[in-house]
Structure formats: structure tokens, C-alpha cells
PDB file of N, CA, C and O in Angstrom:
ATOM      1  N   MET A 153       8.708 -72.496 -87.764  1.00  0.00           N
ATOM      2  CA  MET A 153       8.372 -73.204 -88.981  1.00  0.00           C
ATOM      3  C   MET A 153       8.201 -74.679 -88.628  1.00  0.00           C
ATOM      4  O   MET A 153       9.143 -75.346 -88.229  1.00  0.00           O
ATOM      5  N   LYS A 154       6.990 -75.164 -88.763  1.00  0.00           N
ATOM      6  CA  LYS A 154       6.691 -76.547 -88.444  1.00  0.00           C
ATOM      7  C   LYS A 154       6.935 -77.421 -89.675  1.00  0.00           C
ATOM      8  O   LYS A 154       6.433 -77.136 -90.756  1.00  0.00           O
ATOM      9  N   LYS A 155       7.715 -78.455 -89.490  1.00  0.00           N
ATOM     10  CA  LYS A 155       8.048 -79.353 -90.596  1.00  0.00           C
ATOM     11  C   LYS A 155       6.828 -80.188 -90.968  1.00  0.00           C
ATOM     12  O   LYS A 155       6.099 -80.671 -90.101  1.00  0.00           O
ATOM     13  N   LEU A 156       6.609 -80.358 -92.253  1.00  0.00           N
ATOM     14  CA  LEU A 156       5.516 -81.187 -92.747  1.00  0.00           C
ATOM     15  C   LEU A 156       5.902 -82.655 -92.657  1.00  0.00           C
ATOM     16  O   LEU A 156       7.090 -83.000 -92.719  1.00  0.00           O
ATOM     17  N   ASP A 157       4.914 -83.524 -92.532  1.00  0.00           N
ATOM     18  CA  ASP A 157       5.183 -84.955 -92.410  1.00  0.00           C
ATOM     19  C   ASP A 157       5.909 -85.511 -93.638  1.00  0.00           C
ATOM     20  O   ASP A 157       6.837 -86.291 -93.522  1.00  0.00           O
ATOM     21  N   ASN A 158       5.468 -85.127 -94.804  1.00  0.00           N
ATOM     22  CA  ASN A 158       6.050 -85.655 -96.045  1.00  0.00           C
ATOM     23  C   ASN A 158       6.683 -84.523 -96.857  1.00  0.00           C
ATOM     24  O   ASN A 158       6.488 -84.411 -98.057  1.00  0.00           O
ATOM     25  N   GLU A 159       7.475 -83.712 -96.188  1.00  0.00           N
ATOM     26  CA  GLU A 159       8.033 -82.509 -96.813  1.00  0.00           C
ATOM     27  C   GLU A 159       8.942 -82.823 -97.996  1.00  0.00           C
ATOM     28  O   GLU A 159       8.923 -82.121 -98.996  1.00  0.00           O
ATOM     29  N   LYS A 160       9.724 -83.885 -97.907  1.00  0.00           N
ATOM     30  CA  LYS A 160      10.634 -84.217 -99.015  1.00  0.00           C
ATOM     31  C   LYS A 160       9.860 -84.558-100.284  1.00  0.00           C
ATOM     32  O   LYS A 160      10.214 -84.116-101.377  1.00  0.00           O
ATOM     33  N   GLU A 161       8.801 -85.353-100.146  1.00  0.00           N
ATOM     34  CA  GLU A 161       7.996 -85.728-101.312  1.00  0.00           C
ATOM     35  C   GLU A 161       7.279 -84.511-101.885  1.00  0.00           C
ATOM     36  O   GLU A 161       7.183 -84.350-103.101  1.00  0.00           O
ATOM     37  N   LEU A 162       6.772 -83.650-101.002  1.00  0.00           N
ATOM     38  CA  LEU A 162       6.096 -82.447-101.467  1.00  0.00           C
ATOM     39  C   LEU A 162       7.075 -81.504-102.165  1.00  0.00           C
ATOM     40  O   LEU A 162       6.725 -80.857-103.161  1.00  0.00           O
ATOM     41  N   PHE A 163       8.302 -81.431-101.669  1.00  0.00           N
ATOM     42  CA  PHE A 163       9.313 -80.587-102.313  1.00  0.00           C
ATOM     43  C   PHE A 163       9.634 -81.116-103.713  1.00  0.00           C
ATOM     44  O   PHE A 163       9.747 -80.343-104.665  1.00  0.00           O
ATOM     45  N   LYS A 164       9.751 -82.430-103.849  1.00  0.00           N
ATOM     46  CA  LYS A 164       9.999 -83.017-105.170  1.00  0.00           C
ATOM     47  C   LYS A 164       8.848 -82.709-106.125  1.00  0.00           C
ATOM     48  O   LYS A 164       9.061 -82.393-107.300  1.00  0.00           O
ATOM     49  N   LYS A 165       7.611 -82.796-105.606  1.00  0.00           N
ATOM     50  CA  LYS A 165       6.440 -82.475-106.420  1.00  0.00           C
ATOM     51  C   LYS A 165       6.475 -81.002-106.830  1.00  0.00           C
ATOM     52  O   LYS A 165       6.177 -80.664-107.974  1.00  0.00           O
ATOM     53  N   ALA A 166       6.855 -80.131-105.896  1.00  0.00           N
ATOM     54  CA  ALA A 166       6.926 -78.697-106.190  1.00  0.00           C
ATOM     55  C   ALA A 166       7.951 -78.411-107.275  1.00  0.00           C
ATOM     56  O   ALA A 166       7.716 -77.563-108.148  1.00  0.00           O
ATOM     57  N   LEU A 167       9.095 -79.090-107.231  1.00  0.00           N
ATOM     58  CA  LEU A 167      10.112 -78.898-108.270  1.00  0.00           C
ATOM     59  C   LEU A 167       9.590 -79.338-109.634  1.00  0.00           C
ATOM     60  O   LEU A 167       9.818 -78.664-110.641  1.00  0.00           O
ATOM     61  N   LYS A 168       8.887 -80.443-109.650  1.00  0.00           N
ATOM     62  CA  LYS A 168       8.360 -80.970-110.914  1.00  0.00           C
ATOM     63  C   LYS A 168       7.276 -80.048-111.478  1.00  0.00           C
ATOM     64  O   LYS A 168       7.341 -79.629-112.631  1.00  0.00           O
ATOM     65  N   VAL A 169       6.292 -79.714-110.653  1.00  0.00           N
ATOM     66  CA  VAL A 169       5.190 -78.874-111.103  1.00  0.00           C
ATOM     67  C   VAL A 169       5.672 -77.450-111.371  1.00  0.00           C
ATOM     68  O   VAL A 169       5.298 -76.843-112.382  1.00  0.00           O
ATOM     69  N   GLY A 170       6.505 -76.918-110.491  1.00  0.00           N
ATOM     70  CA  GLY A 170       7.024 -75.574-110.675  1.00  0.00           C
ATOM     71  C   GLY A 170       7.907 -75.459-111.908  1.00  0.00           C
ATOM     72  O   GLY A 170       7.881 -74.449-112.612  1.00  0.00           O
ATOM     73  N   GLY A 171       8.686 -76.496-112.168  1.00  0.00           N
ATOM     74  CA  GLY A 171       9.528 -76.504-113.366  1.00  0.00           C
ATOM     75  C   GLY A 171       8.705 -76.504-114.640  1.00  0.00           C
ATOM     76  O   GLY A 171       9.001 -75.758-115.585  1.00  0.00           O
ATOM     77  N   SER A 172       7.652 -77.311-114.673  1.00  0.00           N
ATOM     78  CA  SER A 172       6.803 -77.327-115.870  1.00  0.00           C
ATOM     79  C   SER A 172       6.021 -76.018-116.004  1.00  0.00           C
ATOM     80  O   SER A 172       5.804 -75.535-117.108  1.00  0.00           O
ATOM     81  N   TYR A 173       5.643 -75.422-114.863  1.00  0.00           N
ATOM     82  CA  TYR A 173       4.975 -74.115-114.897  1.00  0.00           C
ATOM     83  C   TYR A 173       5.904 -73.062-115.510  1.00  0.00           C
ATOM     84  O   TYR A 173       5.493 -72.278-116.365  1.00  0.00           O
ATOM     85  N   ALA A 174       7.156 -73.046-115.076  1.00  0.00           N
ATOM     86  CA  ALA A 174       8.122 -72.065-115.588  1.00  0.00           C
ATOM     87  C   ALA A 174       8.367 -72.258-117.080  1.00  0.00           C
ATOM     88  O   ALA A 174       8.459 -71.283-117.828  1.00  0.00           O
ATOM     89  N   GLU A 175       8.441 -73.508-117.522  1.00  0.00           N
ATOM     90  CA  GLU A 175       8.692 -73.767-118.943  1.00  0.00           C
ATOM     91  C   GLU A 175       7.473 -73.401-119.787  1.00  0.00           C
ATOM     92  O   GLU A 175       7.616 -72.817-120.859  1.00  0.00           O
ATOM     93  N   LYS A 176       6.254 -73.733-119.308  1.00  0.00           N
ATOM     94  CA  LYS A 176       5.047 -73.395-120.067  1.00  0.00           C
ATOM     95  C   LYS A 176       4.849 -71.883-120.132  1.00  0.00           C
ATOM     96  O   LYS A 176       4.347 -71.364-121.126  1.00  0.00           O
ATOM     97  N   ARG A 177       5.253 -71.198-119.096  1.00  0.00           N
ATOM     98  CA  ARG A 177       5.135 -69.742-119.040  1.00  0.00           C
ATOM     99  C   ARG A 177       6.200 -69.083-119.916  1.00  0.00           C
ATOM    100  O   ARG A 177       6.094 -67.917-120.246  1.00  0.00           O
ATOM    101  N   GLY A 178       7.213 -69.842-120.294  1.00  0.00           N
ATOM    102  CA  GLY A 178       8.285 -69.312-121.121  1.00  0.00           C
ATOM    103  C   GLY A 178       9.329 -68.561-120.319  1.00  0.00           C
ATOM    104  O   GLY A 178      10.118 -67.809-120.877  1.00  0.00           O
ATOM    105  N   ALA A 179       9.344 -68.766-119.015  1.00  0.00           N
ATOM    106  CA  ALA A 179      10.266 -68.039-118.144  1.00  0.00           C
ATOM    107  C   ALA A 179      11.603 -68.749-117.986  1.00  0.00           C
ATOM    108  O   ALA A 179      12.598 -68.103-117.682  1.00  0.00           O
ATOM    109  N   ALA A 180      11.623 -70.066-118.170  1.00  0.00           N
ATOM    110  CA  ALA A 180      12.866 -70.812-117.958  1.00  0.00           C
ATOM    111  C   ALA A 180      12.815 -72.127-118.703  1.00  0.00           C
ATOM    112  O   ALA A 180      11.748 -72.651-118.999  1.00  0.00           O
ATOM    113  N   LYS A 181      13.991 -72.632-118.975  1.00  0.00           N
ATOM    114  CA  LYS A 181      14.137 -73.991-119.496  1.00  0.00           C
ATOM    115  C   LYS A 181      15.278 -74.604-118.700  1.00  0.00           C
ATOM    116  O   LYS A 181      16.424 -74.192-118.834  1.00  0.00           O
ATOM    117  N   PHE A 182      14.940 -75.550-117.840  1.00  0.00           N
ATOM    118  CA  PHE A 182      15.925 -76.143-116.954  1.00  0.00           C
ATOM    119  C   PHE A 182      16.710 -77.225-117.675  1.00  0.00           C
ATOM    120  O   PHE A 182      16.165 -77.980-118.475  1.00  0.00           O
ATOM    121  N   GLU A 183      17.992 -77.268-117.387  1.00  0.00           N
ATOM    122  CA  GLU A 183      18.897 -78.273-117.944  1.00  0.00           C
ATOM    123  C   GLU A 183      19.141 -79.346-116.891  1.00  0.00           C
ATOM    124  O   GLU A 183      18.948 -79.114-115.701  1.00  0.00           O
ATOM    125  N   ALA A 184      19.600 -80.501-117.320  1.00  0.00           N
ATOM    126  CA  ALA A 184      19.898 -81.594-116.391  1.00  0.00           C
ATOM    127  C   ALA A 184      21.048 -81.230-115.463  1.00  0.00           C
ATOM    128  O   ALA A 184      21.154 -81.780-114.364  1.00  0.00           O
ATOM    129  N   THR A 185      21.881 -80.312-115.877  1.00  0.00           N
ATOM    130  CA  THR A 185      23.038 -79.939-115.060  1.00  0.00           C
ATOM    131  C   THR A 185      22.714 -78.863-114.019  1.00  0.00           C
ATOM    132  O   THR A 185      23.560 -78.543-113.201  1.00  0.00           O
ATOM    133  N   ASP A 186      21.500 -78.308-114.057  1.00  0.00           N
ATOM    134  CA  ASP A 186      21.102 -77.298-113.066  1.00  0.00           C
ATOM    135  C   ASP A 186      20.954 -77.958-111.703  1.00  0.00           C
ATOM    136  O   ASP A 186      20.360 -79.027-111.580  1.00  0.00           O
ATOM    137  N   SER A 187      21.466 -77.309-110.675  1.00  0.00           N
ATOM    138  CA  SER A 187      21.379 -77.876-109.331  1.00  0.00           C
ATOM    139  C   SER A 187      19.958 -77.721-108.788  1.00  0.00           C
ATOM    140  O   SER A 187      19.199 -76.850-109.213  1.00  0.00           O
ATOM    141  N   VAL A 188      19.631 -78.563-107.825  1.00  0.00           N
ATOM    142  CA  VAL A 188      18.324 -78.516-107.185  1.00  0.00           C
ATOM    143  C   VAL A 188      18.142 -77.178-106.479  1.00  0.00           C
ATOM    144  O   VAL A 188      17.064 -76.578-106.519  1.00  0.00           O
ATOM    145  N   ALA A 189      19.197 -76.687-105.857  1.00  0.00           N
ATOM    146  CA  ALA A 189      19.116 -75.407-105.147  1.00  0.00           C
ATOM    147  C   ALA A 189      18.817 -74.262-106.112  1.00  0.00           C
ATOM    148  O   ALA A 189      18.007 -73.387-105.803  1.00  0.00           O
ATOM    149  N   ASP A 190      19.455 -74.261-107.279  1.00  0.00           N
ATOM    150  CA  ASP A 190      19.205 -73.216-108.269  1.00  0.00           C
ATOM    151  C   ASP A 190      17.782 -73.290-108.808  1.00  0.00           C
ATOM    152  O   ASP A 190      17.113 -72.274-108.973  1.00  0.00           O
ATOM    153  N   ARG A 191      17.319 -74.503-109.086  1.00  0.00           N
ATOM    154  CA  ARG A 191      15.947 -74.673-109.562  1.00  0.00           C
ATOM    155  C   ARG A 191      14.946 -74.196-108.523  1.00  0.00           C
ATOM    156  O   ARG A 191      13.983 -73.502-108.846  1.00  0.00           O
ATOM    157  N   ALA A 192      15.164 -74.594-107.275  1.00  0.00           N
ATOM    158  CA  ALA A 192      14.249 -74.227-106.197  1.00  0.00           C
ATOM    159  C   ALA A 192      14.193 -72.707-106.033  1.00  0.00           C
ATOM    160  O   ALA A 192      13.109 -72.130-105.901  1.00  0.00           O
ATOM    161  N   LEU A 193      15.346 -72.054-106.047  1.00  0.00           N
ATOM    162  CA  LEU A 193      15.384 -70.601-105.894  1.00  0.00           C
ATOM    163  C   LEU A 193      14.660 -69.925-107.051  1.00  0.00           C
ATOM    164  O   LEU A 193      13.872 -68.996-106.843  1.00  0.00           O
ATOM    165  N   TYR A 194      14.894 -70.387-108.264  1.00  0.00           N
ATOM    166  CA  TYR A 194      14.247 -69.775-109.419  1.00  0.00           C
ATOM    167  C   TYR A 194      12.736 -69.974-109.356  1.00  0.00           C
ATOM    168  O   TYR A 194      11.980 -69.025-109.596  1.00  0.00           O
ATOM    169  N   ILE A 195      12.292 -71.189-109.034  1.00  0.00           N
ATOM    170  CA  ILE A 195      10.852 -71.467-108.956  1.00  0.00           C
ATOM    171  C   ILE A 195      10.212 -70.636-107.847  1.00  0.00           C
ATOM    172  O   ILE A 195       9.141 -70.057-108.033  1.00  0.00           O
ATOM    173  N   TYR A 196      10.879 -70.542-106.704  1.00  0.00           N
ATOM    174  CA  TYR A 196      10.358 -69.731-105.597  1.00  0.00           C
ATOM    175  C   TYR A 196      10.200 -68.276-106.035  1.00  0.00           C
ATOM    176  O   TYR A 196       9.163 -67.658-105.817  1.00  0.00           O
ATOM    177  N   ARG A 197      11.227 -67.721-106.647  1.00  0.00           N
ATOM    178  CA  ARG A 197      11.163 -66.317-107.072  1.00  0.00           C
ATOM    179  C   ARG A 197      10.094 -66.096-108.137  1.00  0.00           C
ATOM    180  O   ARG A 197       9.392 -65.078-108.132  1.00  0.00           O
ATOM    181  N   LEU A 198       9.932 -67.042-109.049  1.00  0.00           N
ATOM    182  CA  LEU A 198       8.901 -66.933-110.081  1.00  0.00           C
ATOM    183  C   LEU A 198       7.500 -66.983-109.468  1.00  0.00           C
ATOM    184  O   LEU A 198       6.637 -66.168-109.803  1.00  0.00           O
ATOM    185  N   LEU A 199       7.274 -67.925-108.562  1.00  0.00           N
ATOM    186  CA  LEU A 199       5.964 -68.037-107.926  1.00  0.00           C
ATOM    187  C   LEU A 199       5.651 -66.810-107.078  1.00  0.00           C
ATOM    188  O   LEU A 199       4.508 -66.346-107.040  1.00  0.00           O
ATOM    189  N   ALA A 200       6.657 -66.272-106.403  1.00  0.00           N
ATOM    190  CA  ALA A 200       6.454 -65.059-105.614  1.00  0.00           C
ATOM    191  C   ALA A 200       6.160 -63.870-106.535  1.00  0.00           C
ATOM    192  O   ALA A 200       5.289 -63.047-106.239  1.00  0.00           O
ATOM    193  N   HIS A 201       6.873 -63.789-107.655  1.00  0.00           N
ATOM    194  CA  HIS A 201       6.647 -62.711-108.618  1.00  0.00           C
ATOM    195  C   HIS A 201       5.242 -62.775-109.200  1.00  0.00           C
ATOM    196  O   HIS A 201       4.586 -61.743-109.393  1.00  0.00           O
ATOM    197  N   ASP A 202       4.752 -63.987-109.483  1.00  0.00           N
ATOM    198  CA  ASP A 202       3.418 -64.181-110.049  1.00  0.00           C
ATOM    199  C   ASP A 202       2.323 -64.164-108.983  1.00  0.00           C
ATOM    200  O   ASP A 202       1.163 -64.422-109.280  1.00  0.00           O
ATOM    201  N   LYS A 203       2.721 -63.920-107.734  1.00  0.00           N
ATOM    202  CA  LYS A 203       1.808 -63.826-106.599  1.00  0.00           C
ATOM    203  C   LYS A 203       1.048 -65.130-106.330  1.00  0.00           C
ATOM    204  O   LYS A 203      -0.092 -65.127-105.900  1.00  0.00           O
ATOM    205  N   LEU A 204       1.721 -66.257-106.591  1.00  0.00           N
ATOM    206  CA  LEU A 204       1.141 -67.565-106.280  1.00  0.00           C
ATOM    207  C   LEU A 204       1.525 -68.022-104.878  1.00  0.00           C
ATOM    208  O   LEU A 204       0.869 -68.887-104.315  1.00  0.00           O
ATOM    209  N   ILE A 205       2.597 -67.450-104.351  1.00  0.00           N
ATOM    210  CA  ILE A 205       2.984 -67.663-102.957  1.00  0.00           C
ATOM    211  C   ILE A 205       3.402 -66.315-102.382  1.00  0.00           C
ATOM    212  O   ILE A 205       3.789 -65.411-103.115  1.00  0.00           O
ATOM    213  N   GLN A 206       3.313 -66.218-101.065  1.00  0.00           N
ATOM    214  CA  GLN A 206       3.720 -64.982-100.409  1.00  0.00           C
ATOM    215  C   GLN A 206       5.237 -65.005-100.233  1.00  0.00           C
ATOM    216  O   GLN A 206       5.789 -65.965 -99.698  1.00  0.00           O
ATOM    217  N   PRO A 207       5.920 -63.952-100.681  1.00  0.00           N
ATOM    218  CA  PRO A 207       7.385 -63.939-100.560  1.00  0.00           C
ATOM    219  C   PRO A 207       7.844 -63.799 -99.112  1.00  0.00           C
ATOM    220  O   PRO A 207       7.169 -63.194 -98.285  1.00  0.00           O
ATOM    221  N   LEU A 208       8.993 -64.373 -98.837  1.00  0.00           N
ATOM    222  CA  LEU A 208       9.620 -64.247 -97.530  1.00  0.00           C
ATOM    223  C   LEU A 208      10.397 -62.931 -97.476  1.00  0.00           C
ATOM    224  O   LEU A 208      10.835 -62.436 -98.509  1.00  0.00           O
ATOM    225  N   PRO A 209      10.592 -62.388 -96.280  1.00  0.00           N
ATOM    226  CA  PRO A 209      11.505 -61.239 -96.170  1.00  0.00           C
ATOM    227  C   PRO A 209      12.904 -61.675 -96.628  1.00  0.00           C
ATOM    228  O   PRO A 209      13.319 -62.809 -96.374  1.00  0.00           O
ATOM    229  N   GLU A 210      13.611 -60.795 -97.310  1.00  0.00           N
ATOM    230  CA  GLU A 210      14.902 -61.162 -97.910  1.00  0.00           C
ATOM    231  C   GLU A 210      15.902 -61.715 -96.896  1.00  0.00           C
ATOM    232  O   GLU A 210      16.692 -62.582 -97.235  1.00  0.00           O
ATOM    233  N   ASP A 211      15.856 -61.254 -95.658  1.00  0.00           N
ATOM    234  CA  ASP A 211      16.807 -61.758 -94.673  1.00  0.00           C
ATOM    235  C   ASP A 211      16.467 -63.165 -94.192  1.00  0.00           C
ATOM    236  O   ASP A 211      17.262 -63.790 -93.509  1.00  0.00           O
ATOM    237  N   GLN A 212      15.293 -63.676 -94.561  1.00  0.00           N
ATOM    238  CA  GLN A 212      14.892 -65.029 -94.170  1.00  0.00           C
ATOM    239  C   GLN A 212      14.991 -66.030 -95.319  1.00  0.00           C
ATOM    240  O   GLN A 212      14.680 -67.198 -95.141  1.00  0.00           O
ATOM    241  N   VAL A 213      15.399 -65.583 -96.488  1.00  0.00           N
ATOM    242  CA  VAL A 213      15.501 -66.475 -97.643  1.00  0.00           C
ATOM    243  C   VAL A 213      16.745 -67.340 -97.485  1.00  0.00           C
ATOM    244  O   VAL A 213      17.861 -66.846 -97.418  1.00  0.00           O
ATOM    245  N   SER A 214      16.518 -68.654 -97.385  1.00  0.00           N
ATOM    246  CA  SER A 214      17.607 -69.629 -97.332  1.00  0.00           C
ATOM    247  C   SER A 214      17.111 -70.894 -98.028  1.00  0.00           C
ATOM    248  O   SER A 214      15.921 -71.021 -98.338  1.00  0.00           O
ATOM    249  N   GLN A 215      18.014 -71.813 -98.259  1.00  0.00           N
ATOM    250  CA  GLN A 215      17.619 -73.053 -98.936  1.00  0.00           C
ATOM    251  C   GLN A 215      16.553 -73.794 -98.139  1.00  0.00           C
ATOM    252  O   GLN A 215      15.593 -74.304 -98.694  1.00  0.00           O
ATOM    253  N   LYS A 216      16.701 -73.817 -96.832  1.00  0.00           N
ATOM    254  CA  LYS A 216      15.748 -74.529 -95.967  1.00  0.00           C
ATOM    255  C   LYS A 216      14.363 -73.884 -96.024  1.00  0.00           C
ATOM    256  O   LYS A 216      13.352 -74.580 -96.153  1.00  0.00           O
ATOM    257  N   THR A 217      14.295 -72.561 -95.945  1.00  0.00           N
ATOM    258  CA  THR A 217      12.995 -71.898 -95.970  1.00  0.00           C
ATOM    259  C   THR A 217      12.347 -71.971 -97.352  1.00  0.00           C
ATOM    260  O   THR A 217      11.129 -72.076 -97.454  1.00  0.00           O
ATOM    261  N   ILE A 218      13.163 -71.933 -98.400  1.00  0.00           N
ATOM    262  CA  ILE A 218      12.621 -72.075 -99.762  1.00  0.00           C
ATOM    263  C   ILE A 218      12.027 -73.460 -99.944  1.00  0.00           C
ATOM    264  O   ILE A 218      10.930 -73.610-100.480  1.00  0.00           O
ATOM    265  N   GLN A 219      12.741 -74.490 -99.492  1.00  0.00           N
ATOM    266  CA  GLN A 219      12.210 -75.849 -99.602  1.00  0.00           C
ATOM    267  C   GLN A 219      10.899 -75.984 -98.853  1.00  0.00           C
ATOM    268  O   GLN A 219       9.946 -76.588 -99.350  1.00  0.00           O
ATOM    269  N   HIS A 220      10.834 -75.409 -97.659  1.00  0.00           N
ATOM    270  CA  HIS A 220       9.609 -75.487 -96.862  1.00  0.00           C
ATOM    271  C   HIS A 220       8.468 -74.739 -97.555  1.00  0.00           C
ATOM    272  O   HIS A 220       7.345 -75.248 -97.634  1.00  0.00           O
ATOM    273  N   LYS A 221       8.749 -73.554 -98.071  1.00  0.00           N
ATOM    274  CA  LYS A 221       7.725 -72.751 -98.745  1.00  0.00           C
ATOM    275  C   LYS A 221       7.199 -73.470 -99.983  1.00  0.00           C
ATOM    276  O   LYS A 221       5.989 -73.485-100.229  1.00  0.00           O
ATOM    277  N   LEU A 222       8.095 -74.078-100.757  1.00  0.00           N
ATOM    278  CA  LEU A 222       7.658 -74.816-101.947  1.00  0.00           C
ATOM    279  C   LEU A 222       6.873 -76.070-101.570  1.00  0.00           C
ATOM    280  O   LEU A 222       5.913 -76.429-102.252  1.00  0.00           O
ATOM    281  N   ALA A 223       7.262 -76.730-100.496  1.00  0.00           N
ATOM    282  CA  ALA A 223       6.523 -77.908-100.034  1.00  0.00           C
ATOM    283  C   ALA A 223       5.110 -77.512 -99.592  1.00  0.00           C
ATOM    284  O   ALA A 223       4.143 -78.221 -99.884  1.00  0.00           O
ATOM    285  N   LEU A 224       4.986 -76.393 -98.908  1.00  0.00           N
ATOM    286  CA  LEU A 224       3.655 -75.903 -98.524  1.00  0.00           C
ATOM    287  C   LEU A 224       2.810 -75.607 -99.763  1.00  0.00           C
ATOM    288  O   LEU A 224       1.623 -75.946 -99.815  1.00  0.00           O
ATOM    289  N   TRP A 225       3.420 -74.980-100.750  1.00  0.00           N
ATOM    290  CA  TRP A 225       2.715 -74.679-101.989  1.00  0.00           C
ATOM    291  C   TRP A 225       2.239 -75.972-102.659  1.00  0.00           C
ATOM    292  O   TRP A 225       1.094 -76.082-103.082  1.00  0.00           O
ATOM    293  N   ALA A 226       3.116 -76.975-102.719  1.00  0.00           N
ATOM    294  CA  ALA A 226       2.772 -78.248-103.352  1.00  0.00           C
ATOM    295  C   ALA A 226       1.676 -78.967-102.572  1.00  0.00           C
ATOM    296  O   ALA A 226       0.846 -79.671-103.170  1.00  0.00           O
ATOM    297  N   SER A 227       1.622 -78.798-101.260  1.00  0.00           N
ATOM    298  CA  SER A 227       0.598 -79.473-100.464  1.00  0.00           C
ATOM    299  C   SER A 227      -0.790 -78.915-100.765  1.00  0.00           C
ATOM    300  O   SER A 227      -1.790 -79.589-100.533  1.00  0.00           O
ATOM    301  N   ARG A 228      -0.858 -77.700-101.291  1.00  0.00           N
ATOM    302  CA  ARG A 228      -2.141 -77.080-101.614  1.00  0.00           C
ATOM    303  C   ARG A 228      -2.581 -77.322-103.051  1.00  0.00           C
ATOM    304  O   ARG A 228      -3.687 -76.926-103.424  1.00  0.00           O
ATOM    305  N   LEU A 229      -1.718 -77.945-103.835  1.00  0.00           N
ATOM    306  CA  LEU A 229      -2.073 -78.231-105.237  1.00  0.00           C
ATOM    307  C   LEU A 229      -3.059 -79.399-105.276  1.00  0.00           C
ATOM    308  O   LEU A 229      -2.997 -80.300-104.432  1.00  0.00           O
ATOM    309  N   PRO A 230      -3.938 -79.396-106.268  1.00  0.00           N
ATOM    310  CA  PRO A 230      -4.853 -80.537-106.393  1.00  0.00           C
ATOM    311  C   PRO A 230      -4.073 -81.818-106.724  1.00  0.00           C
ATOM    312  O   PRO A 230      -3.073 -81.772-107.427  1.00  0.00           O
ATOM    313  N   SER A 231      -4.537 -82.922-106.214  1.00  0.00           N
ATOM    314  CA  SER A 231      -3.892 -84.213-106.483  1.00  0.00           C
ATOM    315  C   SER A 231      -4.103 -84.589-107.938  1.00  0.00           C
ATOM    316  O   SER A 231      -5.145 -84.338-108.529  1.00  0.00           O
ATOM    317  N   SER A 232      -3.060 -85.198-108.503  1.00  0.00           N
ATOM    318  CA  SER A 232      -3.189 -85.630-109.902  1.00  0.00           C
ATOM    319  C   SER A 232      -2.852 -87.075-110.057  1.00  0.00           C
ATOM    320  O   SER A 232      -2.320 -87.730-109.263  1.00  0.00           O
TER     321      SER A 232
END
């Protein structure tokens, strides 16, 4: 897994865009007290379920791989 140059910024973008996607879809409403790890896992699972990203094998799912997968997804989103 090759680290992206601006992976942290892309991960933040993925959380923001993925969170609004989940809320508009009616799948989730995130609270301020929800942890980043919980949000990331939920967004990853939702995007994989909706076939917007390819799911990882279950034995490879970790916080690090989820962050990387979401950052890759965010890097492919159109700039706004």
C-alpha cells in the first residue's frame, strides 16, 4: 500500500463528503460525539455496500487500511 502525498487532507475530505452522502441517503446521522474511527468505518462500509469502492477482504480491514481506502476514494472525487 503506497501512501499518498496528501493522505491526511484527502481522508478529511472523504469524511466530510462521505458523511454528507450518508446523511442525504438517510443511512446515518453523525453526532459530534462520534469518533473519527467509527465514522470512517461506517462510511467505508456504506460506500462498499453501495459499490462505490471495492471492499477489502475482512482480514485486511483495519483503521489504517480504511483511512487509505477512503483517501483514495476522495482523490478520485471531482474538485469543488
